[in-house]
């Protein structure tokens, strides 16, 4: 049987490639070319300052974290809900003046199973005019002297039926606008009112 002879490999012949000659002629008449943009001077507009987070947000957030709010309180509606503030977010037990300025006028968290101490920072809540109501909880510690700075409170300061100890600070006597009630009974206080 004759063996077939291998076929020769195909050869590629170079082909001529077309050459492109650059043209320098304008494609549009000069009158239709776009006009250059005018040079603009930068204008310096003032950048608005970031909105300050109100003091009451920090005070109440710290109070919530330190007093068993996360899982301990009976009612926590809207407290620390994402993107809310105490007033505009309608936090449970917080009453505001209605102006949208985060001005808290009343804190009423009575009977809410709150633990821990009354924070000294409550003295920073100077817009409180109606009252601070923390009675019938399980709060310990002392009555902070800073509560005496809440001179606008008229309707009440109520911390009865807790486990507050020691004496009543003389600064509480500075609550001269208070016309309704000051309730401190059923605690472990050792001194009468100043």
Short mmCIF file of C-alpha atoms in Angstrom, two decimals, residues 59-176:
data_model
loop_
_atom_site.label_atom_id
_atom_site.label_comp_id
_atom_site.label_asym_id
_atom_site.label_seq_id
_atom_site.Cartn_x
_atom_site.Cartn_y
_atom_site.Cartn_z
CA UNK A 59 -29.06 63.48 77.72
CA UNK A 60 -32.04 61.23 77.00
CA UNK A 61 -30.01 58.73 74.97
CA UNK A 62 -27.52 58.32 77.80
CA UNK A 63 -30.38 58.04 80.31
CA UNK A 64 -32.06 55.35 78.20
CA UNK A 65 -28.85 53.33 77.92
CA UNK A 66 -27.98 53.58 81.62
CA UNK A 67 -31.46 52.96 83.03
CA UNK A 68 -32.47 49.67 81.48
CA UNK A 69 -34.32 51.19 78.54
CA UNK A 70 -33.13 48.60 76.09
CA UNK A 71 -35.20 45.63 77.17
CA UNK A 72 -36.01 46.76 80.70
CA UNK A 73 -38.58 49.53 80.39
CA UNK A 74 -42.23 48.62 79.93
CA UNK A 75 -42.76 51.22 77.22
CA UNK A 76 -40.07 52.45 74.79
CA UNK A 77 -42.09 53.58 71.77
CA UNK A 78 -39.83 55.46 69.34
CA UNK A 79 -36.93 55.84 71.79
CA UNK A 80 -33.71 55.90 69.75
CA UNK A 81 -35.60 54.83 66.64
CA UNK A 82 -33.38 55.44 63.63
CA UNK A 83 -33.29 59.07 62.48
CA UNK A 84 -35.58 60.40 65.23
CA UNK A 85 -35.23 63.10 67.81
CA UNK A 86 -37.16 63.15 71.09
CA UNK A 87 -39.76 65.72 69.99
CA UNK A 88 -40.14 65.22 66.26
CA UNK A 89 -39.86 61.45 66.72
CA UNK A 90 -42.59 61.32 69.39
CA UNK A 91 -40.56 59.44 71.98
CA UNK A 92 -42.79 57.86 74.62
CA UNK A 93 -43.17 60.01 77.74
CA UNK A 94 -41.62 63.11 76.18
CA UNK A 95 -43.81 66.19 75.69
CA UNK A 96 -42.51 69.12 73.68
CA UNK A 97 -43.57 72.70 73.09
CA UNK A 98 -44.79 71.97 69.53
CA UNK A 99 -42.51 74.41 67.76
CA UNK A 100 -40.34 71.72 66.17
CA UNK A 101 -37.28 73.03 67.98
CA UNK A 102 -36.77 69.97 70.18
CA UNK A 103 -37.76 71.94 73.28
CA UNK A 104 -38.86 69.38 75.86
CA UNK A 105 -41.33 70.74 78.40
CA UNK A 106 -42.28 67.53 80.23
CA UNK A 107 -40.81 64.08 80.90
CA UNK A 108 -43.36 61.60 82.20
CA UNK A 109 -41.97 58.09 82.62
CA UNK A 110 -43.79 57.13 85.81
CA UNK A 111 -44.25 53.41 86.43
CA UNK A 112 -42.06 52.37 83.52
CA UNK A 113 -39.66 50.00 85.35
CA UNK A 114 -36.74 52.40 85.06
CA UNK A 115 -33.58 51.40 86.92
CA UNK A 116 -30.33 53.21 87.63
CA UNK A 117 -29.91 56.73 88.94
CA UNK A 118 -31.41 60.09 88.07
CA UNK A 119 -28.74 61.56 85.83
CA UNK A 120 -27.13 64.84 86.80
CA UNK A 121 -27.41 65.77 83.11
CA UNK A 122 -31.16 66.28 83.58
CA UNK A 123 -30.11 69.69 84.90
CA UNK A 124 -29.22 70.58 81.29
CA UNK A 125 -32.85 70.21 80.19
CA UNK A 126 -33.61 73.85 80.92
CA UNK A 127 -36.68 73.92 78.66
CA UNK A 128 -38.56 71.68 81.12
CA UNK A 129 -41.41 73.87 82.29
CA UNK A 130 -44.22 71.44 83.00
CA UNK A 131 -42.39 68.81 84.98
CA UNK A 132 -40.23 65.77 85.54
CA UNK A 133 -42.15 62.65 86.52
CA UNK A 134 -40.13 59.54 87.35
CA UNK A 135 -42.21 58.09 90.20
CA UNK A 136 -43.00 54.42 90.80
CA UNK A 137 -39.87 53.02 89.21
CA UNK A 138 -36.86 51.22 90.66
CA UNK A 139 -34.40 54.11 90.60
CA UNK A 140 -31.56 54.26 93.10
CA UNK A 141 -28.89 56.76 94.08
CA UNK A 142 -29.49 60.29 95.26
CA UNK A 143 -31.49 63.33 94.18
CA UNK A 144 -28.99 65.24 91.99
CA UNK A 145 -28.34 68.82 93.03
CA UNK A 146 -28.56 69.75 89.33
CA UNK A 147 -32.35 69.30 89.43
CA UNK A 148 -32.35 72.63 91.27
CA UNK A 149 -31.42 74.34 87.98
CA UNK A 150 -34.80 73.40 86.47
CA UNK A 151 -36.28 76.65 87.74
CA UNK A 152 -38.98 76.80 85.07
CA UNK A 153 -40.82 73.70 86.26
CA UNK A 154 -44.36 74.58 87.34
CA UNK A 155 -46.46 71.40 87.36
CA UNK A 156 -44.36 68.97 89.30
CA UNK A 157 -41.22 67.13 90.25
CA UNK A 158 -42.24 63.61 91.11
CA UNK A 159 -39.80 60.87 92.08
CA UNK A 160 -41.82 59.12 94.79
CA UNK A 161 -41.85 55.33 95.23
CA UNK A 162 -38.30 54.63 94.12
CA UNK A 163 -35.25 53.61 96.11
CA UNK A 164 -33.62 57.04 96.30
CA UNK A 165 -31.34 57.51 99.32
CA UNK A 166 -29.56 60.17 101.38
CA UNK A 167 -30.79 63.70 101.85
CA UNK A 168 -32.77 66.15 99.76
CA UNK A 169 -30.34 68.72 98.34
CA UNK A 170 -30.90 72.35 99.30
CA UNK A 171 -30.81 73.26 95.59
CA UNK A 172 -34.33 71.81 95.25
CA UNK A 173 -35.42 74.94 97.13
CA UNK A 174 -34.58 76.87 93.93
CA UNK A 175 -37.64 75.46 92.16
CA UNK A 176 -39.58 78.63 92.92
#
